[in-house]
Amino acid sequence: MVRQPLTAEQIAAGQRLGAALRAARAGRSLVEVALAAGISPETLRKIEAGRLPAPAFGSVVCLSQALDVPLSDLADVWLADMPIRQAS
């Protein structure tokens, strides 16, 4: 299976998600949050920097819990400015 390249909208969504996670982390260290979420600090660094614009769902769920941010809030950040898709 070949993964399709991300669209510009998906890359922008990943950058918004990274910024939201970085803001939610506030005074906590990156290492502390990464370990609480069960991911590597390097993975969290890439997500926050927008270099990993489509993180695994499980990682986002665990970050949501570690940061005490509702998953629906992170979904809203991801979906902001995304084009609405029509059902076919």
mmCIF file with all atom_site columns, C-alpha atoms in Angstrom:
data_model
loop_
_atom_site.group_PDB
_atom_site.id
_atom_site.type_symbol
_atom_site.label_atom_id
_atom_site.label_alt_id
_atom_site.label_comp_id
_atom_site.label_asym_id
_atom_site.label_entity_id
_atom_site.label_seq_id
_atom_site.pdbx_PDB_ins_code
_atom_site.Cartn_x
_atom_site.Cartn_y
_atom_site.Cartn_z
_atom_site.occupancy
_atom_site.B_iso_or_equiv
_atom_site.pdbx_formal_charge
_atom_site.auth_seq_id
_atom_site.auth_comp_id
_atom_site.auth_asym_id
_atom_site.auth_atom_id
_atom_site.pdbx_PDB_model_num
ATOM 1  C CA . MET A 1 1  ? 0.000   0.000  0.000  1.00 0.00 ? 1  MET A CA 1
ATOM 2  C CA . VAL A 1 2  ? 1.381   3.374  -1.026 1.00 0.00 ? 2  VAL A CA 1
ATOM 3  C CA . ARG A 1 3  ? 0.529   6.349  1.140  1.00 0.00 ? 3  ARG A CA 1
ATOM 4  C CA . GLN A 1 4  ? -0.708  9.377  -0.761 1.00 0.00 ? 4  GLN A CA 1
ATOM 5  C CA . PRO A 1 5  ? 1.198   12.627 -0.234 1.00 0.00 ? 5  PRO A CA 1
ATOM 6  C CA . LEU A 1 6  ? -0.434  15.044 2.179  1.00 0.00 ? 6  LEU A CA 1
ATOM 7  C CA . THR A 1 7  ? -2.318  17.975 0.720  1.00 0.00 ? 7  THR A CA 1
ATOM 8  C CA . ALA A 1 8  ? -1.463  21.567 1.572  1.00 0.00 ? 8  ALA A CA 1
ATOM 9  C CA . GLU A 1 9  ? -4.609  21.656 3.729  1.00 0.00 ? 9  GLU A CA 1
ATOM 10 C CA . GLN A 1 10 ? -3.516  18.584 5.677  1.00 0.00 ? 10 GLN A CA 1
ATOM 11 C CA . ILE A 1 11 ? -0.061  20.056 6.249  1.00 0.00 ? 11 ILE A CA 1
ATOM 12 C CA . ALA A 1 12 ? -1.640  23.308 7.501  1.00 0.00 ? 12 ALA A CA 1
ATOM 13 C CA . ALA A 1 13 ? -3.947  21.286 9.769  1.00 0.00 ? 13 ALA A CA 1
ATOM 14 C CA . GLY A 1 14 ? -0.926  19.504 11.234 1.00 0.00 ? 14 GLY A CA 1
ATOM 15 C CA . GLN A 1 15 ? 0.758   22.835 11.895 1.00 0.00 ? 15 GLN A CA 1
ATOM 16 C CA . ARG A 1 16 ? -2.379  24.103 13.685 1.00 0.00 ? 16 ARG A CA 1
ATOM 17 C CA . LEU A 1 17 ? -2.526  20.909 15.741 1.00 0.00 ? 17 LEU A CA 1
ATOM 18 C CA . GLY A 1 18 ? 1.137   21.243 16.689 1.00 0.00 ? 18 GLY A CA 1
ATOM 19 C CA . ALA A 1 19 ? 0.652   24.854 17.765 1.00 0.00 ? 19 ALA A CA 1
ATOM 20 C CA . ALA A 1 20 ? -2.398  23.919 19.842 1.00 0.00 ? 20 ALA A CA 1
ATOM 21 C CA . LEU A 1 21 ? -0.526  21.113 21.577 1.00 0.00 ? 21 LEU A CA 1
ATOM 22 C CA . ARG A 1 22 ? 2.453   23.372 22.261 1.00 0.00 ? 22 ARG A CA 1
ATOM 23 C CA . ALA A 1 23 ? 0.118   26.004 23.758 1.00 0.00 ? 23 ALA A CA 1
ATOM 24 C CA . ALA A 1 24 ? -1.670  23.371 25.875 1.00 0.00 ? 24 ALA A CA 1
ATOM 25 C CA . ARG A 1 25 ? 1.667   22.119 27.162 1.00 0.00 ? 25 ARG A CA 1
ATOM 26 C CA . ALA A 1 26 ? 2.315   25.656 28.515 1.00 0.00 ? 26 ALA A CA 1
ATOM 27 C CA . GLY A 1 27 ? 4.747   25.382 31.450 1.00 0.00 ? 27 GLY A CA 1
ATOM 28 C CA . ARG A 1 28 ? 5.227   21.619 31.299 1.00 0.00 ? 28 ARG A CA 1
ATOM 29 C CA . SER A 1 29 ? 8.365   20.254 29.714 1.00 0.00 ? 29 SER A CA 1
ATOM 30 C CA . LEU A 1 30 ? 8.213   18.502 26.387 1.00 0.00 ? 30 LEU A CA 1
ATOM 31 C CA . VAL A 1 31 ? 9.815   15.390 27.912 1.00 0.00 ? 31 VAL A CA 1
ATOM 32 C CA . GLU A 1 32 ? 7.296   15.287 30.774 1.00 0.00 ? 32 GLU A CA 1
ATOM 33 C CA . VAL A 1 33 ? 4.310   15.481 28.430 1.00 0.00 ? 33 VAL A CA 1
ATOM 34 C CA . ALA A 1 34 ? 5.753   13.010 25.920 1.00 0.00 ? 34 ALA A CA 1
ATOM 35 C CA . LEU A 1 35 ? 6.430   10.430 28.618 1.00 0.00 ? 35 LEU A CA 1
ATOM 36 C CA . ALA A 1 36 ? 2.958   10.950 30.131 1.00 0.00 ? 36 ALA A CA 1
ATOM 37 C CA . ALA A 1 37 ? 1.472   10.338 26.684 1.00 0.00 ? 37 ALA A CA 1
ATOM 38 C CA . GLY A 1 38 ? 3.647   7.279  26.052 1.00 0.00 ? 38 GLY A CA 1
ATOM 39 C CA . ILE A 1 39 ? 5.400   8.738  23.014 1.00 0.00 ? 39 ILE A CA 1
ATOM 40 C CA . SER A 1 40 ? 8.985   9.762  22.477 1.00 0.00 ? 40 SER A CA 1
ATOM 41 C CA . PRO A 1 41 ? 10.018  13.358 23.082 1.00 0.00 ? 41 PRO A CA 1
ATOM 42 C CA . GLU A 1 42 ? 11.269  13.477 19.485 1.00 0.00 ? 42 GLU A CA 1
ATOM 43 C CA . THR A 1 43 ? 7.826   12.493 18.198 1.00 0.00 ? 43 THR A CA 1
ATOM 44 C CA . LEU A 1 44 ? 6.186   15.237 20.256 1.00 0.00 ? 44 LEU A CA 1
ATOM 45 C CA . ARG A 1 45 ? 8.835   17.712 19.057 1.00 0.00 ? 45 ARG A CA 1
ATOM 46 C CA . LYS A 1 46 ? 8.031   16.813 15.434 1.00 0.00 ? 46 LYS A CA 1
ATOM 47 C CA . ILE A 1 47 ? 4.271   17.096 16.001 1.00 0.00 ? 47 ILE A CA 1
ATOM 48 C CA . GLU A 1 48 ? 4.597   20.488 17.694 1.00 0.00 ? 48 GLU A CA 1
ATOM 49 C CA . ALA A 1 49 ? 6.910   21.768 14.949 1.00 0.00 ? 49 ALA A CA 1
ATOM 50 C CA . GLY A 1 50 ? 4.530   20.625 12.208 1.00 0.00 ? 50 GLY A CA 1
ATOM 51 C CA . ARG A 1 51 ? 7.122   18.224 10.805 1.00 0.00 ? 51 ARG A CA 1
ATOM 52 C CA . LEU A 1 52 ? 4.774   15.313 11.556 1.00 0.00 ? 52 LEU A CA 1
ATOM 53 C CA . PRO A 1 53 ? 1.530   16.818 10.273 1.00 0.00 ? 53 PRO A CA 1
ATOM 54 C CA . ALA A 1 54 ? -0.514  13.612 10.412 1.00 0.00 ? 54 ALA A CA 1
ATOM 55 C CA . PRO A 1 55 ? 0.348   11.923 13.723 1.00 0.00 ? 55 PRO A CA 1
ATOM 56 C CA . ALA A 1 56 ? -1.144  8.562  14.600 1.00 0.00 ? 56 ALA A CA 1
ATOM 57 C CA . PHE A 1 57 ? -4.608  8.749  16.102 1.00 0.00 ? 57 PHE A CA 1
ATOM 58 C CA . GLY A 1 58 ? -3.456  6.913  19.219 1.00 0.00 ? 58 GLY A CA 1
ATOM 59 C CA . SER A 1 59 ? -0.735  9.500  19.777 1.00 0.00 ? 59 SER A CA 1
ATOM 60 C CA . VAL A 1 60 ? -3.256  12.331 19.554 1.00 0.00 ? 60 VAL A CA 1
ATOM 61 C CA . VAL A 1 61 ? -5.601  10.527 21.976 1.00 0.00 ? 61 VAL A CA 1
ATOM 62 C CA . CYS A 1 62 ? -2.787  10.003 24.486 1.00 0.00 ? 62 CYS A CA 1
ATOM 63 C CA . LEU A 1 63 ? -1.630  13.620 24.151 1.00 0.00 ? 63 LEU A CA 1
ATOM 64 C CA . SER A 1 64 ? -5.206  14.747 24.684 1.00 0.00 ? 64 SER A CA 1
ATOM 65 C CA . GLN A 1 65 ? -5.319  12.828 27.949 1.00 0.00 ? 65 GLN A CA 1
ATOM 66 C CA . ALA A 1 66 ? -1.844  13.860 29.100 1.00 0.00 ? 66 ALA A CA 1
ATOM 67 C CA . LEU A 1 67 ? -2.644  17.528 28.485 1.00 0.00 ? 67 LEU A CA 1
ATOM 68 C CA . ASP A 1 68 ? -6.233  17.302 29.736 1.00 0.00 ? 68 ASP A CA 1
ATOM 69 C CA . VAL A 1 69 ? -7.514  18.722 26.452 1.00 0.00 ? 69 VAL A CA 1
ATOM 70 C CA . PRO A 1 70 ? -10.728 17.216 25.100 1.00 0.00 ? 70 PRO A CA 1
ATOM 71 C CA . LEU A 1 71 ? -10.106 15.207 21.956 1.00 0.00 ? 71 LEU A CA 1
ATOM 72 C CA . SER A 1 72 ? -12.979 17.060 20.310 1.00 0.00 ? 72 SER A CA 1
ATOM 73 C CA . ASP A 1 73 ? -11.077 20.342 20.812 1.00 0.00 ? 73 ASP A CA 1
ATOM 74 C CA . LEU A 1 74 ? -8.059  18.915 18.999 1.00 0.00 ? 74 LEU A CA 1
ATOM 75 C CA . ALA A 1 75 ? -10.338 17.644 16.227 1.00 0.00 ? 75 ALA A CA 1
ATOM 76 C CA . ASP A 1 76 ? -11.794 21.140 15.871 1.00 0.00 ? 76 ASP A CA 1
ATOM 77 C CA . VAL A 1 77 ? -8.278  22.571 15.530 1.00 0.00 ? 77 VAL A CA 1
ATOM 78 C CA . TRP A 1 78 ? -7.445  19.998 12.863 1.00 0.00 ? 78 TRP A CA 1
ATOM 79 C CA . LEU A 1 79 ? -10.664 20.636 10.920 1.00 0.00 ? 79 LEU A CA 1
ATOM 80 C CA . ALA A 1 80 ? -10.528 24.438 11.030 1.00 0.00 ? 80 ALA A CA 1
ATOM 81 C CA . ASP A 1 81 ? -10.085 25.835 7.511  1.00 0.00 ? 81 ASP A CA 1
ATOM 82 C CA . MET A 1 82 ? -10.365 22.376 5.948  1.00 0.00 ? 82 MET A CA 1
ATOM 83 C CA . PRO A 1 83 ? -12.549 22.260 2.848  1.00 0.00 ? 83 PRO A CA 1
ATOM 84 C CA . ILE A 1 84 ? -15.917 20.627 3.418  1.00 0.00 ? 84 ILE A CA 1
ATOM 85 C CA . ARG A 1 85 ? -16.153 17.319 1.620  1.00 0.00 ? 85 ARG A CA 1
ATOM 86 C CA . GLN A 1 86 ? -19.380 16.370 -0.092 1.00 0.00 ? 86 GLN A CA 1
ATOM 87 C CA . ALA A 1 87 ? -20.671 12.831 0.305  1.00 0.00 ? 87 ALA A CA 1
ATOM 88 C CA . SER A 1 88 ? -20.631 11.002 -2.986 1.00 0.00 ? 88 SER A CA 1
#
